[in-house]
PDB file of C-alpha atoms in Angstrom:
ATOM      1  CA  MET A   1     149.801   7.111  11.270  1.00 49.00           C
ATOM      2  CA  THR A   2     153.437   7.450  11.570  1.00 47.00           C
ATOM      3  CA  HIS A   3     155.020   6.092  14.646  1.00 46.00           C
ATOM      4  CA  ARG A   4     155.895   9.575  16.211  1.00 50.00           C
ATOM      5  CA  ALA A   5     152.226  10.307  15.749  1.00 44.00           C
ATOM      6  CA  SER A   6     151.138   7.042  17.600  1.00 48.00           C
ATOM      7  CA  LEU A   7     153.605   7.895  20.647  1.00 44.00           C
ATOM      8  CA  VAL A   8     151.837  11.509  21.021  1.00 39.00           C
ATOM      9  CA  LEU A   9     148.364  10.243  20.824  1.00 40.00           C
ATOM     10  CA  ALA A  10     149.337   7.369  23.814  1.00 44.00           C
ATOM     11  CA  VAL A  11     150.489  10.223  26.245  1.00 40.00           C
ATOM     12  CA  LEU A  12     147.406  11.835  25.802  1.00 39.00           C
ATOM     13  CA  VAL A  13     145.314   9.188  26.541  1.00 39.00           C
ATOM     14  CA  LEU A  14     147.541   8.098  29.522  1.00 42.00           C
ATOM     15  CA  ALA A  15     147.244  12.115  30.800  1.00 42.00           C
ATOM     16  CA  CYS A  16     143.277  12.139  30.484  1.00 43.00           C
ATOM     17  CA  GLN A  17     143.152   8.576  32.701  1.00 49.00           C
ATOM     18  CA  ASN A  18     145.595  10.074  35.238  1.00 46.00           C
ATOM     19  CA  PRO A  19     145.173  13.739  35.600  1.00 42.00           C
ATOM     20  CA  GLN A  20     147.351  14.213  38.364  1.00 46.00           C
ATOM     21  CA  ASN A  21     150.172  13.238  36.103  1.00 44.00           C
ATOM     22  CA  ALA A  22     149.098  15.499  33.412  1.00 42.00           C
ATOM     23  CA  GLY A  23     151.272  18.344  34.584  1.00 44.00           C
ATOM     24  CA  PRO A  24     153.117  19.822  37.435  1.00 43.00           C
ATOM     25  CA  PRO A  25     151.397  19.538  40.856  1.00 44.00           C
ATOM     26  CA  ALA A  26     148.645  22.315  41.443  1.00 44.00           C
ATOM     27  CA  ALA A  27     150.076  25.333  43.174  1.00 43.00           C
ATOM     28  CA  LYS A  28     148.861  25.340  46.976  1.00 43.00           C
ATOM     29  CA  SER A  29     146.904  28.497  48.615  1.00 42.00           C
ATOM     30  CA  GLY A  30     150.037  29.623  49.964  1.00 40.00           C
ATOM     31  CA  PRO A  31     153.364  28.640  50.604  1.00 38.00           C
ATOM     32  CA  GLU A  32     154.022  27.285  54.269  1.00 38.00           C
ATOM     33  CA  VAL A  33     156.721  28.948  55.988  1.00 36.00           C
ATOM     34  CA  LYS A  34     157.643  28.329  59.334  1.00 38.00           C
ATOM     35  CA  THR A  35     158.791  31.777  60.926  1.00 37.00           C
ATOM     36  CA  THR A  36     159.974  32.984  64.220  1.00 37.00           C
ATOM     37  CA  GLU A  37     158.461  36.158  65.211  1.00 40.00           C
ATOM     38  CA  PRO A  38     161.169  38.402  67.122  1.00 40.00           C
ATOM     39  CA  PRO A  39     159.838  39.177  70.790  1.00 39.00           C
ATOM     40  CA  ALA A  40     157.969  42.459  70.920  1.00 40.00           C
ATOM     41  CA  LYS A  41     160.391  45.344  71.698  1.00 38.00           C
ATOM     42  CA  THR A  42     159.868  46.400  75.352  1.00 36.00           C
ATOM     43  CA  ASP A  43     161.649  49.363  77.145  1.00 37.00           C
ATOM     44  CA  PRO A  44     163.594  48.063  80.254  1.00 33.00           C
ATOM     45  CA  HIS A  45     162.720  51.079  82.300  1.00 33.00           C
ATOM     46  CA  ALA A  46     159.190  51.130  81.690  1.00 34.00           C
ATOM     47  CA  ALA A  47     158.080  49.082  84.706  1.00 32.00           C
ATOM     48  CA  ASN A  48     161.050  49.844  86.968  1.00 32.00           C
ATOM     49  CA  PRO A  49     163.147  53.114  86.232  1.00 27.00           C
ATOM     50  CA  HIS A  50     166.000  51.821  88.030  1.00 28.00           C
ATOM     51  CA  ALA A  51     165.704  48.207  86.558  1.00 29.00           C
ATOM     52  CA  GLY A  52     169.189  46.912  86.090  1.00 30.00           C
ATOM     53  CA  ASN A  53     170.976  50.054  87.157  1.00 29.00           C
ATOM     54  CA  PRO A  54     173.045  49.462  90.200  1.00 27.00           C
ATOM     55  CA  HIS A  55     173.894  53.103  90.774  1.00 27.00           C
ATOM     56  CA  ALA A  56     170.385  54.327  90.178  1.00 27.00           C
ATOM     57  CA  MET A  57     169.887  55.033  94.048  1.00 27.00           C
ATOM     58  CA  GLY A  58     173.788  56.707  94.166  1.00 29.00           C
ATOM     59  CA  PRO A  59     176.143  55.944  96.574  1.00 27.00           C
ATOM     60  CA  HIS A  60     174.946  58.718  99.008  1.00 29.00           C
ATOM     61  CA  ALA A  61     171.213  57.974  98.778  1.00 30.00           C
ATOM     62  CA  GLY A  62     170.933  58.268 102.407  1.00 35.00           C
ATOM     63  CA  ASP A  63     171.476  61.952 102.003  1.00 39.00           C
ATOM     64  CA  ALA A  64     169.096  62.170  99.458  1.00 37.00           C
ATOM     65  CA  PRO A  65     165.706  64.292 100.729  1.00 36.00           C
ATOM     66  CA  GLY A  66     162.726  61.839 100.762  1.00 43.00           C
ATOM     67  CA  THR A  67     164.801  58.641 100.543  1.00 61.00           C
ATOM     68  CA  GLU A  68     165.436  57.925 104.309  1.00 71.00           C
ATOM     69  CA  THR A  69     163.950  55.427 106.372  1.00 86.00           C
ATOM     70  CA  SER A  70     164.444  55.164 110.012  1.00 80.00           C
ATOM     71  CA  ARG A  71     164.751  52.488 112.269  1.00 78.00           C
ATOM     72  CA  PRO A  72     162.781  52.175 115.614  1.00 81.00           C
ATOM     73  CA  ALA A  73     164.840  53.494 118.627  1.00 82.00           C
ATOM     74  CA  ARG A  74     167.057  51.000 120.155  1.00 87.00           C
ATOM     75  CA  GLU A  75     166.121  49.357 123.585  1.00 84.00           C
ATOM     76  CA  ALA A  76     168.575  49.754 126.409  1.00 87.00           C
ATOM     77  CA  VAL A  77     171.028  46.908 126.526  1.00 90.00           C
ATOM     78  CA  ASN A  78     171.917  45.870 130.305  1.00 89.00           C
ATOM     79  CA  PRO A  79     171.259  49.207 131.992  1.00 92.00           C
ATOM     80  CA  HIS A  80     172.660  49.127 135.683  1.00 94.00           C
ATOM     81  CA  PRO A  81     174.462  51.845 137.709  1.00 95.00           C
ATOM     82  CA  VAL A  82     177.980  52.042 137.471  1.00 96.00           C
ATOM     83  CA  THR A  83     180.400  53.920 139.767  1.00 95.00           C
ATOM     84  CA  PRO A  84     183.837  54.036 138.348  1.00 96.00           C
ATOM     85  CA  SER A  85     186.417  52.669 140.365  1.00 96.00           C
ATOM     86  CA  GLY A  86     189.289  55.373 138.803  1.00 94.00           C
ATOM     87  CA  LYS A  87     191.573  52.206 137.840  1.00 95.00           C
ATOM     88  CA  THR A  88     192.578  52.095 134.221  1.00 96.00           C
ATOM     89  CA  ARG A  89     194.777  49.625 132.278  1.00 96.00           C
ATOM     90  CA  GLU A  90     196.867  49.824 129.474  1.00 96.00           C
ATOM     91  CA  GLU A  91     195.902  49.615 126.086  1.00 96.00           C
ATOM     92  CA  ALA A  92     197.596  49.714 122.724  1.00 94.00           C
ATOM     93  CA  VAL A  93     196.873  50.043 119.058  1.00 92.00           C
ATOM     94  CA  PRO A  94     199.792  49.949 116.305  1.00 92.00           C
ATOM     95  CA  GLY A  95     201.730  53.463 116.955  1.00 94.00           C
ATOM     96  CA  LEU A  96     199.869  54.577 119.901  1.00 95.00           C
ATOM     97  CA  ASN A  97     199.305  53.856 123.821  1.00 96.00           C
ATOM     98  CA  TYR A  98     196.218  54.760 125.995  1.00 96.00           C
ATOM     99  CA  LYS A  99     194.535  53.787 128.888  1.00 96.00           C
ATOM    100  CA  VAL A 100     190.653  52.981 129.726  1.00 96.00           C
ATOM    101  CA  PRO A 101     189.094  52.329 132.586  1.00 97.00           C
ATOM    102  CA  GLU A 102     188.832  48.894 134.239  1.00 97.00           C
ATOM    103  CA  GLU A 103     185.081  48.732 133.620  1.00 97.00           C
ATOM    104  CA  TRP A 104     185.175  48.708 129.946  1.00 97.00           C
ATOM    105  CA  THR A 105     185.142  45.504 128.267  1.00 97.00           C
ATOM    106  CA  LYS A 106     187.247  45.159 125.445  1.00 96.00           C
ATOM    107  CA  LYS A 107     186.151  43.352 122.026  1.00 90.00           C
ATOM    108  CA  PRO A 108     188.140  42.515 118.795  1.00 80.00           C
ATOM    109  CA  GLY A 109     187.918  45.019 116.137  1.00 75.00           C
ATOM    110  CA  SER A 110     185.066  44.167 113.997  1.00 76.00           C
ATOM    111  CA  SER A 111     186.682  45.431 110.595  1.00 77.00           C
ATOM    112  CA  ALA A 112     190.204  46.413 109.184  1.00 76.00           C
ATOM    113  CA  MET A 113     189.380  50.131 110.081  1.00 83.00           C
ATOM    114  CA  ARG A 114     188.453  49.243 113.492  1.00 90.00           C
ATOM    115  CA  LEU A 115     191.639  48.678 115.738  1.00 93.00           C
ATOM    116  CA  ALA A 116     189.588  48.008 119.013  1.00 94.00           C
ATOM    117  CA  GLU A 117     185.923  48.152 120.326  1.00 96.00           C
ATOM    118  CA  PHE A 118     185.052  48.489 123.630  1.00 97.00           C
ATOM    119  CA  THR A 119     181.483  48.287 125.610  1.00 97.00           C
ATOM    120  CA  LEU A 120     180.886  51.204 128.208  1.00 98.00           C
ATOM    121  CA  PRO A 121     178.544  49.863 130.997  1.00 98.00           C
ATOM    122  CA  GLY A 122     176.099  52.449 132.403  1.00 98.00           C
ATOM    123  CA  PRO A 123     172.649  53.428 133.682  1.00 97.00           C
ATOM    124  CA  GLY A 124     171.302  54.066 130.046  1.00 97.00           C
ATOM    125  CA  GLY A 125     172.520  50.583 128.991  1.00 97.00           C
ATOM    126  CA  ASP A 126     175.767  49.713 127.046  1.00 97.00           C
ATOM    127  CA  ALA A 127     177.438  52.342 124.964  1.00 98.00           C
ATOM    128  CA  GLU A 128     179.694  51.270 122.358  1.00 96.00           C
ATOM    129  CA  LEU A 129     183.346  52.739 121.491  1.00 97.00           C
ATOM    130  CA  ALA A 130     185.341  52.220 118.505  1.00 96.00           C
ATOM    131  CA  VAL A 131     188.893  52.886 117.577  1.00 96.00           C
ATOM    132  CA  TYR A 132     189.497  53.861 113.879  1.00 93.00           C
ATOM    133  CA  ARG A 133     192.250  54.609 111.549  1.00 91.00           C
ATOM    134  CA  PHE A 134     192.121  55.145 108.098  1.00 86.00           C
ATOM    135  CA  ALA A 135     194.863  54.556 105.488  1.00 81.00           C
ATOM    136  CA  GLY A 136     195.357  58.171 104.022  1.00 80.00           C
ATOM    137  CA  GLY A 137     193.922  60.186 107.015  1.00 77.00           C
ATOM    138  CA  GLY A 138     190.100  59.996 106.986  1.00 81.00           C
ATOM    139  CA  GLY A 139     189.914  64.113 106.829  1.00 84.00           C
ATOM    140  CA  ASP A 140     191.066  66.544 109.193  1.00 88.00           C
ATOM    141  CA  ALA A 141     189.571  67.401 112.663  1.00 93.00           C
ATOM    142  CA  LYS A 142     187.153  70.081 111.436  1.00 93.00           C
ATOM    143  CA  SER A 143     185.592  68.137 108.721  1.00 93.00           C
ATOM    144  CA  ASN A 144     184.976  65.258 111.200  1.00 94.00           C
ATOM    145  CA  VAL A 145     183.438  67.212 113.614  1.00 96.00           C
ATOM    146  CA  HIS A 146     181.206  68.980 111.280  1.00 95.00           C
ATOM    147  CA  ARG A 147     180.045  65.376 109.832  1.00 93.00           C
ATOM    148  CA  TRP A 148     179.672  64.115 113.557  1.00 96.00           C
ATOM    149  CA  ARG A 149     177.151  66.917 113.986  1.00 96.00           C
ATOM    150  CA  THR A 150     175.012  66.012 110.954  1.00 93.00           C
ATOM    151  CA  GLN A 151     174.518  62.686 112.939  1.00 95.00           C
ATOM    152  CA  PHE A 152     172.300  64.341 115.437  1.00 96.00           C
ATOM    153  CA  THR A 153     169.244  66.475 115.725  1.00 95.00           C
ATOM    154  CA  LYS A 154     167.851  68.454 118.452  1.00 95.00           C
ATOM    155  CA  ALA A 155     164.632  67.687 120.148  1.00 89.00           C
ATOM    156  CA  ASP A 156     162.492  69.554 117.564  1.00 91.00           C
ATOM    157  CA  GLY A 157     164.132  67.731 114.646  1.00 91.00           C
ATOM    158  CA  THR A 158     166.596  70.658 113.265  1.00 93.00           C
ATOM    159  CA  PRO A 159     170.320  69.486 113.070  1.00 91.00           C
ATOM    160  CA  LEU A 160     172.877  70.506 115.483  1.00 94.00           C
ATOM    161  CA  GLY A 161     174.614  73.726 114.337  1.00 91.00           C
ATOM    162  CA  ASP A 162     178.343  74.811 114.388  1.00 91.00           C
ATOM    163  CA  SER A 163     177.827  76.302 117.844  1.00 91.00           C
ATOM    164  CA  ASP A 164     176.306  73.150 119.351  1.00 94.00           C
ATOM    165  CA  GLY A 165     178.128  70.585 121.603  1.00 96.00           C
ATOM    166  CA  GLU A 166     181.470  70.884 123.118  1.00 96.00           C
ATOM    167  CA  VAL A 167     184.755  70.734 120.983  1.00 97.00           C
ATOM    168  CA  GLN A 168     188.089  71.130 122.849  1.00 96.00           C
ATOM    169  CA  GLU A 169     191.915  71.149 121.492  1.00 96.00           C
ATOM    170  CA  VAL A 170     194.737  69.677 123.672  1.00 95.00           C
ATOM    171  CA  SER A 171     198.377  70.079 122.733  1.00 94.00           C
ATOM    172  CA  LYS A 172     200.551  67.060 123.842  1.00 93.00           C
ATOM    173  CA  PRO A 173     203.591  67.489 121.585  1.00 93.00           C
ATOM    174  CA  PRO A 174     203.788  65.684 119.434  1.00 94.00           C
ATOM    175  CA  LEU A 175     200.039  65.163 119.310  1.00 96.00           C
ATOM    176  CA  LYS A 176     196.925  67.234 119.129  1.00 96.00           C
ATOM    177  CA  VAL A 177     193.751  66.147 120.630  1.00 96.00           C
ATOM    178  CA  THR A 178     190.542  67.296 119.591  1.00 97.00           C
ATOM    179  CA  LEU A 179     187.698  66.231 122.045  1.00 97.00           C
ATOM    180  CA  VAL A 180     184.038  66.521 121.335  1.00 97.00           C
ATOM    181  CA  ASP A 181     180.782  65.981 122.911  1.00 98.00           C
ATOM    182  CA  LEU A 182     177.479  66.110 121.205  1.00 98.00           C
ATOM    183  CA  THR A 183     174.189  65.033 122.443  1.00 97.00           C
ATOM    184  CA  GLY A 184     170.465  64.770 120.793  1.00 97.00           C
ATOM    185  CA  THR A 185     168.680  62.531 118.844  1.00 96.00           C
ATOM    186  CA  TYR A 186     171.348  60.088 116.972  1.00 96.00           C
ATOM    187  CA  VAL A 187     170.694  60.193 113.268  1.00 94.00           C
ATOM    188  CA  ALA A 188     173.519  58.735 111.676  1.00 92.00           C
ATOM    189  CA  GLN A 189     173.377  56.126 108.543  1.00 86.00           C
ATOM    190  CA  VAL A 190     173.203  52.570 109.566  1.00 85.00           C
ATOM    191  CA  THR A 191     175.748  52.052 106.946  1.00 81.00           C
ATOM    192  CA  PRO A 192     177.620  54.312 104.923  1.00 79.00           C
ATOM    193  CA  GLY A 193     175.453  55.399 102.060  1.00 79.00           C
ATOM    194  CA  ALA A 194     172.725  53.566 103.223  1.00 80.00           C
ATOM    195  CA  ALA A 195     169.243  55.120 103.039  1.00 83.00           C
ATOM    196  CA  GLU A 196     168.270  53.654 106.504  1.00 89.00           C
ATOM    197  CA  ARG A 197     169.156  55.674 109.668  1.00 90.00           C
ATOM    198  CA  TYR A 198     169.158  55.368 113.386  1.00 91.00           C
ATOM    199  CA  LYS A 199     166.913  57.457 115.143  1.00 91.00           C
ATOM    200  CA  ASP A 200     167.787  56.715 118.946  1.00 92.00           C
ATOM    201  CA  PRO A 201     166.624  60.009 121.151  1.00 95.00           C
ATOM    202  CA  ASN A 202     168.802  61.131 124.158  1.00 96.00           C
ATOM    203  CA  PHE A 203     172.076  59.967 122.869  1.00 97.00           C
ATOM    204  CA  ARG A 204     175.473  61.274 123.077  1.00 98.00           C
ATOM    205  CA  MET A 205     178.603  61.031 121.308  1.00 98.00           C
ATOM    206  CA  LEU A 206     182.041  61.117 123.237  1.00 98.00           C
ATOM    207  CA  ALA A 207     185.009  61.224 120.862  1.00 97.00           C
ATOM    208  CA  ALA A 208     188.751  62.179 120.511  1.00 97.00           C
ATOM    209  CA  ILE A 209     190.765  62.356 117.273  1.00 96.00           C
ATOM    210  CA  VAL A 210     194.346  62.079 117.809  1.00 96.00           C
ATOM    211  CA  GLU A 211     196.669  63.705 115.466  1.00 94.00           C
ATOM    212  CA  GLY A 212     200.721  63.738 114.942  1.00 92.00           C
ATOM    213  CA  ALA A 213     201.384  60.435 114.772  1.00 90.00           C
ATOM    214  CA  GLY A 214     200.671  59.693 110.927  1.00 90.00           C
ATOM    215  CA  ASP A 215     197.313  59.012 110.002  1.00 91.00           C
ATOM    216  CA  PRO A 216     194.916  60.250 112.881  1.00 94.00           C
ATOM    217  CA  TYR A 217     193.303  58.142 114.985  1.00 95.00           C
ATOM    218  CA  PHE A 218     189.495  58.224 115.928  1.00 96.00           C
ATOM    219  CA  PHE A 219     188.307  57.375 119.322  1.00 96.00           C
ATOM    220  CA  LYS A 220     184.264  57.412 118.835  1.00 96.00           C
ATOM    221  CA  ALA A 221     182.063  56.384 121.697  1.00 97.00           C
ATOM    222  CA  VAL A 222     178.151  56.375 120.852  1.00 97.00           C
ATOM    223  CA  GLY A 223     175.307  55.325 123.328  1.00 97.00           C
ATOM    224  CA  PRO A 224     172.535  56.820 125.866  1.00 98.00           C
ATOM    225  CA  GLU A 225     173.328  59.973 127.354  1.00 98.00           C
ATOM    226  CA  THR A 226     173.250  58.954 130.793  1.00 97.00           C
ATOM    227  CA  THR A 227     175.421  56.126 130.318  1.00 98.00           C
ATOM    228  CA  LEU A 228     178.223  58.500 128.645  1.00 98.00           C
ATOM    229  CA  ALA A 229     177.606  60.873 131.319  1.00 98.00           C
ATOM    230  CA  VAL A 230     179.540  58.402 133.604  1.00 97.00           C
ATOM    231  CA  TRP A 231     182.361  58.484 131.248  1.00 97.00           C
ATOM    232  CA  LYS A 232     182.743  62.081 130.837  1.00 97.00           C
ATOM    233  CA  PRO A 233     185.476  62.540 133.087  1.00 95.00           C
ATOM    234  CA  THR A 234     187.557  59.857 131.318  1.00 93.00           C
ATOM    235  CA  PHE A 235     187.300  61.719 128.076  1.00 92.00           C
ATOM    236  CA  THR A 236     188.390  64.885 129.676  1.00 92.00           C
ATOM    237  CA  THR A 237     191.480  63.606 130.748  1.00 93.00           C
ATOM    238  CA  PHE A 238     191.964  61.366 127.852  1.00 92.00           C
ATOM    239  CA  ALA A 239     195.176  63.053 126.341  1.00 93.00           C
ATOM    240  CA  ASP A 240     196.941  62.668 129.690  1.00 93.00           C
ATOM    241  CA  ALA A 241     197.762  59.014 129.001  1.00 93.00           C
ATOM    242  CA  LEU A 242     198.481  59.274 125.374  1.00 96.00           C
ATOM    243  CA  THR A 243     202.102  58.493 124.128  1.00 94.00           C
ATOM    244  CA  VAL A 244     203.345  57.601 120.642  1.00 95.00           C
ATOM    245  CA  VAL A 245     205.083  54.107 119.945  1.00 91.00           C
ATOM    246  CA  PRO A 246     208.390  54.869 117.754  1.00 82.00           C
TER     247      PRO A 246
END
């Protein structure tokens, strides 16, 4: 036997004694592959049609039919009889001087647009008056009167019409003053664009729009009808004490 044949025979003998070395490892039943299943795709709008959409309700949601909610009617705050003394005091906002009854309590304006605020006492409970001025104007008198009418309904729930309430224009050059008197159930939005509304029966608004001194001023009092009835004469003569500050 040749030397080469002897080597081949020796390898075969060893392979028989150690079958695990006879060839490459037997293949396993399948490769072990670690995979990460991608999460199932879901429709982000399936459970909540407005999920993640900050504009779903819209900026005027409170005006959309079927989306409004109403607060319970507010309770009267500090109701007591008041007899106006007829005394007034000077008040001022930038660009305009005016007078208010001594009985009105002044508070700091609660925002940049509110130049001043007052509490008006009376038998129906406190009413609130705010003095506004909006950069750029805030709309003409006719548009604001129309908007204020939409903030009231009649006893049967129908909105005020264009002929409801009192609107009077007073000329005091260079000023034009529009006086407004509205009564009904107060249903204004709690905040602009909100779905929640007030629902205060027997409420009243006394307001004055002052034009002719740059951006118009808005004097707007809202509260129980019986309280603002006490202060109606003040608004009737409101324009008399207005003076423009150069």
